[in-house]
XYZ file of C-alpha atoms in Angstrom:
617
model
C 33.397 -30.087 0.017
C 30.249 -28.253 1.064
C 27.251 -30.004 2.560
C 25.135 -29.748 -0.634
C 28.026 -31.153 -2.684
C 28.402 -34.037 -0.238
C 24.687 -34.798 -0.536
C 24.868 -34.713 -4.329
C 27.944 -36.934 -4.315
C 26.098 -39.479 -2.186
C 23.231 -39.716 -4.684
C 23.294 -42.539 -7.245
C 23.679 -40.074 -10.098
C 26.215 -37.915 -8.273
C 26.849 -34.295 -9.373
C 25.420 -35.055 -12.820
C 22.040 -35.741 -11.260
C 22.279 -32.485 -9.303
C 23.014 -30.573 -12.496
C 20.009 -32.142 -14.214
C 17.791 -31.297 -11.235
C 18.997 -27.692 -11.310
C 18.275 -27.442 -15.045
C 14.800 -28.883 -14.511
C 14.102 -26.361 -11.747
C 15.281 -23.481 -13.947
C 13.127 -24.723 -16.825
C 10.116 -25.002 -14.523
C 10.696 -21.470 -13.235
C 11.000 -20.157 -16.802
C 7.609 -21.529 -17.805
C 5.816 -20.304 -14.702
C 3.195 -17.666 -15.544
C 4.401 -15.643 -12.549
C 8.064 -14.918 -11.953
C 9.069 -15.867 -8.445
C 10.594 -12.484 -7.554
C 8.313 -10.313 -9.675
C 5.943 -7.681 -8.351
C 2.973 -9.841 -9.297
C 4.411 -12.785 -7.370
C 4.957 -10.639 -4.278
C 1.438 -9.236 -4.511
C -0.038 -12.711 -4.947
C 2.060 -13.895 -2.009
C 0.761 -11.052 0.146
C -2.814 -11.764 -0.916
C -2.311 -15.476 -0.292
C -0.957 -14.802 3.198
C -3.946 -12.605 4.053
C -6.341 -15.181 2.591
C -4.627 -18.007 4.472
C -4.797 -16.153 7.779
C -8.435 -15.252 7.146
C -9.340 -18.854 6.367
C -7.341 -20.079 9.358
C -9.032 -17.703 11.787
C -12.462 -18.269 10.269
C -11.992 -22.043 10.268
C -10.804 -21.975 13.861
C -13.828 -19.928 14.892
C -16.181 -22.272 13.025
C -14.576 -25.365 14.574
C -14.764 -23.801 18.040
C -18.428 -22.901 17.623
C -19.335 -26.292 16.185
C -17.255 -28.052 18.842
C -19.115 -26.188 21.558
C -22.421 -27.049 19.921
C -21.500 -30.734 19.601
C -20.404 -30.844 23.245
C -23.720 -29.382 24.332
C -25.558 -31.962 22.248
C -23.494 -34.842 23.691
C -23.915 -33.704 27.297
C -27.598 -33.003 26.770
C -28.075 -36.415 25.183
C -26.407 -38.260 28.061
C -28.378 -36.155 30.545
C -31.665 -37.282 29.032
C -30.510 -40.890 29.146
C -29.337 -40.508 32.749
C -32.787 -39.349 33.934
C -34.627 -42.058 32.028
C -32.125 -44.702 33.198
C -32.675 -43.610 36.796
C -36.422 -44.211 36.507
C -35.757 -47.616 34.931
C -33.283 -48.465 37.704
C -35.776 -47.594 40.464
C -38.465 -49.745 38.891
C -36.039 -52.663 38.553
C -34.839 -52.102 42.101
C -38.453 -52.433 43.304
C -38.528 -55.749 41.479
C -35.501 -56.874 43.581
C -33.137 -57.205 40.611
C -29.398 -57.399 41.261
C -26.977 -54.579 40.316
C -25.476 -56.628 37.450
C -28.960 -57.224 36.055
C -29.802 -53.544 36.348
C -26.531 -52.527 34.635
C -26.999 -55.094 31.881
C -30.598 -54.075 31.193
C -29.899 -50.322 31.226
C -26.888 -50.866 28.961
C -29.128 -52.583 26.464
C -31.676 -49.771 26.703
C -29.162 -46.980 25.990
C -27.854 -49.086 23.057
C -24.260 -47.930 23.207
C -24.998 -44.231 23.674
C -22.643 -44.334 26.691
C -19.495 -46.408 26.759
C -20.261 -47.791 30.224
C -23.240 -48.010 32.581
C -22.230 -47.923 36.236
C -24.329 -48.937 39.241
C -23.291 -47.262 42.505
C -24.317 -48.323 45.994
C -25.267 -45.946 48.780
C -21.574 -45.306 49.587
C -20.794 -44.306 46.009
C -18.890 -47.495 45.210
C -19.188 -48.991 41.731
C -20.801 -52.393 42.295
C -21.639 -53.172 38.661
C -20.364 -52.059 35.255
C -21.459 -52.895 31.722
C -19.903 -51.658 28.487
C -21.239 -51.384 24.940
C -20.309 -55.019 24.348
C -18.032 -57.675 25.714
C -15.022 -56.273 23.834
C -15.613 -52.654 24.888
C -16.190 -52.442 28.618
C -14.751 -48.928 28.845
C -12.534 -47.711 31.687
C -12.215 -50.149 34.568
C -14.076 -48.351 37.357
C -15.498 -51.447 39.062
C -14.851 -51.310 42.781
C -13.830 -47.640 42.759
C -15.569 -45.189 44.992
C -16.858 -42.177 43.087
C -17.573 -38.910 44.798
C -20.688 -37.419 43.296
C -20.302 -33.619 43.509
C -22.694 -31.568 45.543
C -24.952 -29.103 43.779
C -22.580 -26.188 44.484
C -19.494 -28.151 43.417
C -21.217 -29.336 40.248
C -22.179 -25.767 39.372
C -18.621 -24.506 39.902
C -17.160 -27.276 37.727
C -19.223 -26.373 34.693
C -16.878 -23.734 33.386
C -15.222 -26.129 30.908
C -16.853 -28.242 28.262
C -19.490 -29.327 30.780
C -20.696 -25.777 31.147
C -23.157 -26.819 28.455
C -25.504 -28.079 31.169
C -25.396 -24.716 32.909
C -26.138 -22.929 29.629
C -29.184 -25.138 29.022
C -30.800 -23.817 32.214
C -34.284 -25.029 33.070
C -34.993 -26.622 29.694
C -32.887 -29.714 30.456
C -33.390 -32.466 33.022
C -31.673 -32.169 36.436
C -28.319 -33.947 36.240
C -24.798 -33.724 37.598
C -21.814 -33.889 35.254
C -18.209 -34.311 36.363
C -14.940 -35.974 35.362
C -12.836 -38.695 36.937
C -9.438 -40.148 35.946
C -10.033 -43.270 33.875
C -7.150 -45.134 35.498
C -6.626 -47.327 32.418
C -4.867 -45.090 29.891
C -2.559 -42.989 31.995
C -2.932 -39.989 34.260
C -3.938 -37.608 31.488
C -7.076 -39.510 30.409
C -10.430 -38.606 31.921
C -13.899 -40.091 31.824
C -17.049 -37.992 31.852
C -19.744 -39.136 34.271
C -23.419 -38.163 34.138
C -26.032 -39.030 36.750
C -29.465 -37.750 37.619
C -29.903 -35.314 40.479
C -32.061 -37.427 42.838
C -33.078 -34.460 44.949
C -34.568 -32.661 41.945
C -36.203 -35.844 40.741
C -37.939 -36.359 44.094
C -39.146 -32.749 44.144
C -40.589 -32.796 40.621
C -40.596 -36.259 39.047
C -43.211 -35.423 36.415
C -41.468 -32.214 35.355
C -38.089 -33.906 35.250
C -39.495 -36.716 33.129
C -41.189 -34.208 30.840
C -37.972 -32.188 30.340
C -36.115 -35.396 29.505
C -38.541 -36.166 26.687
C -37.405 -35.066 23.199
C -40.852 -33.832 22.257
C -40.767 -31.155 24.971
C -37.307 -29.794 24.087
C -36.505 -26.768 21.919
C -35.172 -27.394 18.419
C -31.584 -27.061 19.625
C -31.962 -30.185 21.815
C -32.398 -33.231 19.568
C -34.019 -36.505 20.603
C -32.195 -38.848 22.894
C -33.437 -42.250 21.917
C -36.096 -44.452 20.429
C -39.103 -46.297 21.770
C -38.050 -48.877 24.348
C -40.369 -51.073 26.495
C -40.261 -50.641 30.225
C -39.720 -53.811 32.238
C -42.847 -55.425 33.632
C -45.290 -54.255 30.955
C -45.885 -53.024 27.421
C -45.739 -49.302 28.275
C -43.496 -47.161 26.034
C -40.291 -45.761 27.427
C -40.450 -41.968 27.375
C -37.922 -40.994 24.769
C -39.731 -41.399 21.491
C -39.944 -37.703 20.770
C -43.537 -38.009 19.494
C -45.190 -35.455 21.748
C -46.241 -34.831 25.331
C -46.855 -37.775 27.702
C -50.280 -39.445 27.546
C -52.265 -41.324 30.218
C -49.855 -44.243 30.376
C -46.950 -41.838 31.013
C -48.961 -40.008 33.639
C -49.525 -43.231 35.539
C -45.809 -44.007 35.145
C -44.873 -40.587 36.559
C -47.146 -41.193 39.537
C -45.551 -44.559 40.129
C -42.088 -43.032 39.805
C -42.927 -40.334 42.340
C -43.995 -43.032 44.789
C -40.837 -45.053 44.166
C -38.493 -42.026 44.411
C -40.006 -41.074 47.743
C -38.459 -44.158 49.321
C -34.702 -44.501 49.881
C -32.730 -46.057 47.000
C -29.899 -48.526 47.339
C -28.489 -47.954 43.858
C -27.762 -45.029 41.548
C -27.169 -45.164 37.779
C -24.156 -43.313 36.317
C -23.409 -43.118 32.581
C -19.716 -42.960 31.693
C -18.029 -42.007 28.398
C -14.432 -40.947 27.658
C -14.003 -37.184 27.771
C -11.818 -37.437 24.683
C -14.821 -38.702 22.695
C -16.726 -35.560 23.595
C -13.831 -33.206 23.045
C -12.779 -34.783 19.721
C -16.094 -34.262 17.987
C -14.409 -31.688 15.721
C -12.264 -34.445 14.195
C -15.231 -35.389 12.039
C -15.447 -31.849 10.687
C -11.750 -31.189 10.156
C -11.328 -33.114 6.857
C -14.353 -31.494 5.236
C -13.433 -28.056 6.482
C -9.869 -28.574 5.264
C -11.049 -29.564 1.789
C -13.370 -26.550 1.657
C -10.559 -24.284 2.877
C -8.130 -25.604 0.249
C -10.681 -25.087 -2.529
C -11.483 -21.581 -1.274
C -7.767 -20.813 -0.960
C -6.997 -21.925 -4.520
C -9.918 -19.975 -5.957
C -8.951 -16.901 -3.929
C -5.321 -17.117 -5.042
C -6.445 -17.397 -8.673
C -8.618 -14.306 -8.269
C -5.767 -12.506 -6.458
C -3.406 -13.406 -9.305
C -5.841 -11.969 -11.834
C -6.196 -8.779 -9.793
C -2.434 -8.494 -9.318
C -1.880 -8.861 -13.046
C -4.040 -5.790 -13.677
C -1.427 -3.826 -11.733
C 1.738 -5.645 -12.757
C 1.033 -5.710 -16.509
C 0.866 -1.901 -16.909
C 3.982 -1.555 -14.767
C 5.723 -4.154 -16.934
C 4.777 -2.162 -20.042
C 6.119 1.019 -18.475
C 9.321 -0.806 -17.497
C 9.790 -2.098 -21.036
C 9.127 1.356 -22.466
C 11.646 2.879 -20.028
C 14.235 0.301 -21.098
C 13.718 1.210 -24.742
C 13.959 4.919 -23.952
C 17.240 4.197 -22.168
C 18.388 2.394 -25.327
C 17.677 5.524 -27.359
C 14.140 4.975 -28.647
C 12.532 8.228 -27.499
C 9.305 7.549 -29.385
C 8.096 5.055 -26.766
C 4.744 5.850 -25.167
C 2.416 3.822 -22.934
C -1.387 4.087 -22.702
C -2.497 6.082 -19.681
C -6.273 5.861 -19.589
C -8.006 6.238 -16.247
C -7.458 8.220 -13.071
C -5.702 5.716 -10.838
C -2.051 5.757 -9.802
C -1.010 3.474 -12.681
C -2.548 5.846 -15.223
C -0.835 8.783 -13.519
C 2.467 6.911 -13.662
C 1.949 6.189 -17.373
C 1.082 9.819 -18.128
C 4.089 10.992 -16.127
C 6.304 8.600 -18.077
C 4.898 9.883 -21.375
C 5.518 13.467 -20.280
C 9.050 12.547 -19.231
C 9.706 10.845 -22.575
C 8.388 13.898 -24.425
C 10.589 16.218 -22.376
C 13.617 14.000 -22.956
C 12.933 13.950 -26.687
C 12.594 17.724 -26.729
C 15.752 18.122 -24.657
C 17.657 15.807 -26.968
C 16.431 17.725 -29.994
C 17.307 21.032 -28.334
C 20.741 19.682 -27.482
C 21.326 18.561 -31.069
C 20.151 21.920 -32.375
C 22.290 23.706 -29.817
C 25.408 21.750 -30.727
C 24.777 22.339 -34.417
C 24.161 26.065 -33.902
C 27.137 26.472 -31.576
C 29.379 24.651 -34.029
C 28.104 26.837 -36.833
C 28.612 30.023 -34.812
C 32.131 29.031 -33.828
C 33.091 27.920 -37.316
C 32.756 31.403 -38.864
C 35.232 33.292 -36.607
C 37.493 30.267 -36.464
C 37.624 30.127 -40.279
C 38.501 33.816 -40.436
C 41.238 33.401 -37.829
C 42.713 30.390 -39.607
C 42.590 32.125 -42.996
C 44.307 35.344 -41.984
C 46.788 33.543 -39.724
C 47.723 31.282 -42.634
C 48.117 34.272 -44.923
C 50.486 35.890 -42.448
C 52.534 32.708 -42.131
C 52.693 32.198 -45.890
C 53.831 35.785 -46.465
C 50.841 36.563 -48.651
C 50.340 39.808 -46.739
C 53.626 41.663 -47.139
C 52.585 45.233 -46.646
C 52.313 46.763 -43.210
C 48.751 47.852 -43.850
C 47.659 44.361 -44.886
C 49.315 42.749 -41.891
C 47.707 45.262 -39.557
C 44.289 44.622 -41.095
C 44.762 40.868 -40.710
C 45.765 41.282 -37.069
C 42.678 43.422 -36.399
C 40.401 40.826 -37.998
C 42.024 38.019 -36.024
C 41.596 40.028 -32.810
C 37.944 40.832 -33.560
C 37.067 37.240 -34.415
C 38.870 36.014 -31.291
C 36.813 38.430 -29.225
C 33.621 37.129 -30.817
C 34.639 33.552 -30.030
C 35.519 34.516 -26.465
C 32.152 36.220 -25.960
C 30.352 33.211 -27.424
C 32.183 30.767 -25.158
C 31.595 32.961 -22.111
C 27.870 33.197 -22.877
C 27.655 29.453 -23.379
C 29.339 28.855 -20.040
C 27.121 31.429 -18.325
C 23.972 29.873 -19.807
C 25.051 26.415 -18.650
C 25.695 27.759 -15.142
C 22.262 29.391 -15.025
C 20.562 26.196 -16.179
C 22.499 24.144 -13.619
C 21.360 26.303 -10.693
C 18.358 25.365 -8.643
C 15.389 27.709 -9.076
C 15.587 30.508 -6.522
C 18.984 29.248 -5.366
C 19.854 32.701 -3.988
C 17.156 34.958 -2.595
C 17.699 38.610 -1.738
C 15.499 41.675 -1.752
C 16.803 44.272 -4.194
C 15.358 47.458 -5.649
C 14.419 47.224 -9.316
C 15.043 50.972 -9.740
C 18.529 50.637 -8.284
C 19.401 47.859 -10.733
C 18.094 49.888 -13.695
C 19.884 53.106 -12.669
C 23.170 51.260 -12.208
C 22.976 49.687 -15.676
C 21.964 52.965 -17.352
C 24.926 54.685 -15.706
C 27.304 52.097 -17.149
C 25.831 52.211 -20.672
C 25.225 55.961 -20.974
C 28.262 56.480 -23.212
C 26.944 53.952 -25.748
C 23.628 55.823 -25.975
C 25.367 59.220 -26.260
C 27.473 58.075 -29.200
C 24.282 57.396 -31.203
C 22.327 60.341 -29.809
C 19.777 58.112 -28.073
C 17.456 59.403 -25.369
C 17.240 57.087 -22.336
C 14.382 57.749 -19.887
C 13.877 55.934 -16.548
C 10.319 55.985 -15.128
C 9.624 54.960 -11.528
C 12.409 56.173 -9.286
C 11.018 54.198 -6.333
C 10.617 50.904 -8.126
C 9.444 47.727 -6.360
C 11.523 45.500 -4.167
C 12.002 42.257 -6.042
C 13.370 38.931 -4.813
C 16.218 37.133 -6.526
C 19.923 36.894 -7.251
C 21.210 40.461 -7.784
C 23.959 39.383 -10.190
C 21.632 37.390 -12.435
C 18.953 40.094 -12.380
C 21.605 42.643 -13.394
C 22.640 40.372 -16.260
C 19.017 39.977 -17.390
C 18.158 43.698 -17.406
C 21.568 44.595 -18.872
C 20.994 42.316 -21.870
C 17.595 43.919 -22.551
C 18.887 47.511 -22.274
C 21.954 46.739 -24.382
C 19.695 45.116 -27.006
C 17.560 48.272 -27.070
C 20.644 50.491 -27.523
C 21.934 48.223 -30.296
C 18.729 48.088 -32.369
C 17.265 51.585 -31.803
C 17.894 53.924 -34.770
C 20.091 56.964 -34.180
C 18.179 59.699 -32.407
C 15.571 57.240 -31.069
C 14.170 56.910 -27.570
C 14.539 54.173 -24.969
C 12.125 54.152 -22.013
C 12.724 51.942 -18.969
C 9.813 51.596 -16.518
C 9.695 49.829 -13.148
C 6.630 49.152 -11.025
C 4.126 46.640 -9.741
C 1.964 44.488 -11.963
C -1.144 46.256 -10.637
C -1.634 48.850 -7.884
C -3.990 46.558 -5.956
C -1.311 43.877 -5.615
C 1.491 46.191 -4.524
C 1.833 44.686 -1.022
C -0.130 41.462 -1.441
C 1.260 37.945 -1.331
C 2.170 36.613 -4.755
C 2.453 40.064 -6.333
C 4.941 40.629 -9.132
C 7.102 43.575 -9.972
C 8.034 44.393 -13.548
C 10.851 46.030 -15.480
C 9.775 47.214 -18.948
C 12.276 48.220 -21.670
C 10.755 50.007 -24.690
C 12.572 51.314 -27.747
C 11.295 53.113 -30.840
C 12.021 52.355 -34.439
C 12.992 48.718 -34.675
C 10.148 46.256 -35.260
C 10.325 42.480 -34.835
C 8.200 40.698 -37.456
C 5.245 38.816 -36.020
C 6.525 35.516 -37.456
C 9.766 35.905 -35.484
C 8.191 36.702 -32.105
C 7.684 33.016 -31.031
C 11.394 32.305 -31.698
C 12.952 35.483 -30.357
C 14.153 33.732 -27.183
C 15.635 30.709 -28.976
C 19.373 30.202 -28.817
C 21.365 31.742 -31.694
C 18.187 33.143 -33.241
C 18.542 36.436 -35.116
C 15.759 38.412 -36.710
C 17.978 39.953 -39.379
C 19.442 36.907 -41.104
C 21.400 39.050 -43.537
C 23.350 40.607 -40.652
C 23.816 37.358 -38.766
C 27.512 37.116 -39.518
C 28.387 40.764 -38.908
C 26.077 41.588 -36.013
C 27.636 41.948 -32.630
C 26.773 39.430 -29.965
C 26.436 35.681 -29.827
C 22.679 35.306 -30.256
C 22.353 33.994 -26.684
C 21.437 37.186 -24.830
C 17.649 36.812 -24.942
C 17.896 33.065 -24.280
C 19.925 33.834 -21.149
C 17.410 36.510 -20.102
C 14.509 34.078 -20.536
C 16.263 31.389 -18.490
C 17.137 33.806 -15.662
C 13.524 35.016 -15.473
C 12.271 31.441 -15.372
C 14.742 30.494 -12.640
C 13.396 33.369 -10.539
C 9.810 32.182 -10.886
C 9.021 34.965 -13.331
C 8.546 35.449 -17.039
C 9.541 37.692 -19.920
C 7.216 38.916 -22.656
C 7.719 40.844 -25.888
C 5.428 42.973 -28.068
C 6.401 44.736 -31.276
C 4.326 46.909 -33.646
C 5.322 49.543 -36.219
C 3.284 52.169 -34.371
C 4.691 51.704 -30.870
C 8.032 49.973 -31.388
C 9.348 47.007 -29.379
C 8.731 46.365 -25.670
C 10.310 43.690 -23.447
C 8.661 43.214 -20.026
C 10.206 41.147 -17.229
C 7.970 39.957 -14.374
C 9.666 38.910 -11.118
C 8.100 37.908 -7.750
C 7.711 40.928 -5.515
C 7.432 40.534 -1.697
C 5.881 43.029 0.662
C 7.814 46.263 0.401
C 10.025 46.913 3.486
C 10.769 50.342 5.002
C 12.888 52.626 2.832
C 15.817 52.404 5.262
C 16.157 48.692 4.475
C 16.628 49.171 0.724
C 19.801 47.338 -0.216
C 22.154 48.753 -2.790
C 23.235 45.931 -5.082
C 26.896 44.970 -5.207
C 27.652 47.151 -2.164
C 28.991 44.123 -0.341
C 31.812 43.434 -2.764
C 32.208 46.889 -4.205
C 32.371 45.433 -7.719
C 30.026 45.825 -10.643
C 28.551 43.020 -12.664
C 29.924 43.101 -16.208
C 27.364 43.718 -18.928
C 27.801 41.286 -21.760
C 27.400 42.466 -25.311
C 25.914 39.140 -26.207
C 22.377 40.192 -26.995
């Protein structure tokens, strides 16, 4: 039993429950507006991935920037309090208060802004510590000796989160910020310590006090506290943020300068867990997450709508293609616009039209071929049956029947051969075989083979252009093409008429230029093709003289074969016919730059054989 089967068997409902779950999943998938493995689903998934990564990177950048800003605010805030607390401590020290009293009073003044207020003696030992309240004393640093960093060491340690003080520059009060292990929560927990730089305070007590006041800070440095009374009087503690110091503050600064000039036994240090400073982004994460989820859902909905504008036309084209495959060739899809979808729709419509035309041509071809084969086959069956039944007893009648059977068999053979040849020509790739041959050589060779047919009917055959152009193509197929046209001219020219065959370039200016075309023109006098028949003259089994359709030689495929050969060679064939000038067929074939005369290739010289000329025209 497989693992999934074992899990299903262990469920209370067993395999039956698994079957119900599977049916529910299938039903849910069926009603989804987007199929899971559809093009629209994949596009929406790709959009969603890009949107998710964009939101993730943007959110991370926002959190990092806000985190850095919050750290600067926290450090700046504690720095202001550290300077003010130092002035308070010196005044209380002059009043001979004990370290515990100093720590307790300063802790009440900062009102929980720092987790702990430490009082250090001259050796750097913590002699007093007060927390926010009795239940939150902070890390136990009492009795520990703290090493306050020198100015150089403090500057070098500001590359982390405490680099905020370095970035503040001269606008902030002079302080030192460093970290110490807390000792109460494990080796990985640190406490951030902030104390005033006594040397800077002694050098410029008034300036230091002024920089610590919120009213003198730039907008990026918010206020540090509220109005608090100084011990020993009703003067206001500088920290209200209500403007520059007045006369009372000036007298206080003078007093502080006098007090700082004398040695101090104690130093105030504000302590707060580093994790509290670093985790300021926790407050922003829930709100940012909610905003990101809302933005993601809206973006996915918009992406789904955009994807549907692509998938819906493709779905229509797919459905139309399925119906065409089922035999409905009338299917078309709208193809408005210039984008790739519109081009695909127009290409599909063109393909469907071509398929419909090909199917119709195939049906017509089968019907015509069946009709053409039925006539000689009926004659053969009739006369063969008469011979078998003994209806033809005389020698003359039997001989006549045998001649008719032979003639009809020859007609059927020619028809089948032409059908096979036409199918082979259509199956070949365009320009499948490329050789340079002389148009004049091809014409002269065909005229030599058919001269006896023209002499029997006293026809005059003239060839114009003994140095005809070099044309590119398959020599055998080109011979077949020109042979059909010349044989047609011999067949339909009245006795004593004239046939003129001309070879040359399409225009003298393009004789040796790229893309030039050579031509072979076959003109005969007498016979005229009615104007109504000219558009159909190259159709399969089409005959101009319907009354002679059953007795005329040929299969009715000669001109269709000639047209297909010309098209396969990248050329064309045209026909004009008027009572005054007669009928002219002109074949145009690509003509490359003419090589030296010594390179002219005689066709069929390689095999020594001649291409047979079909009488199928």
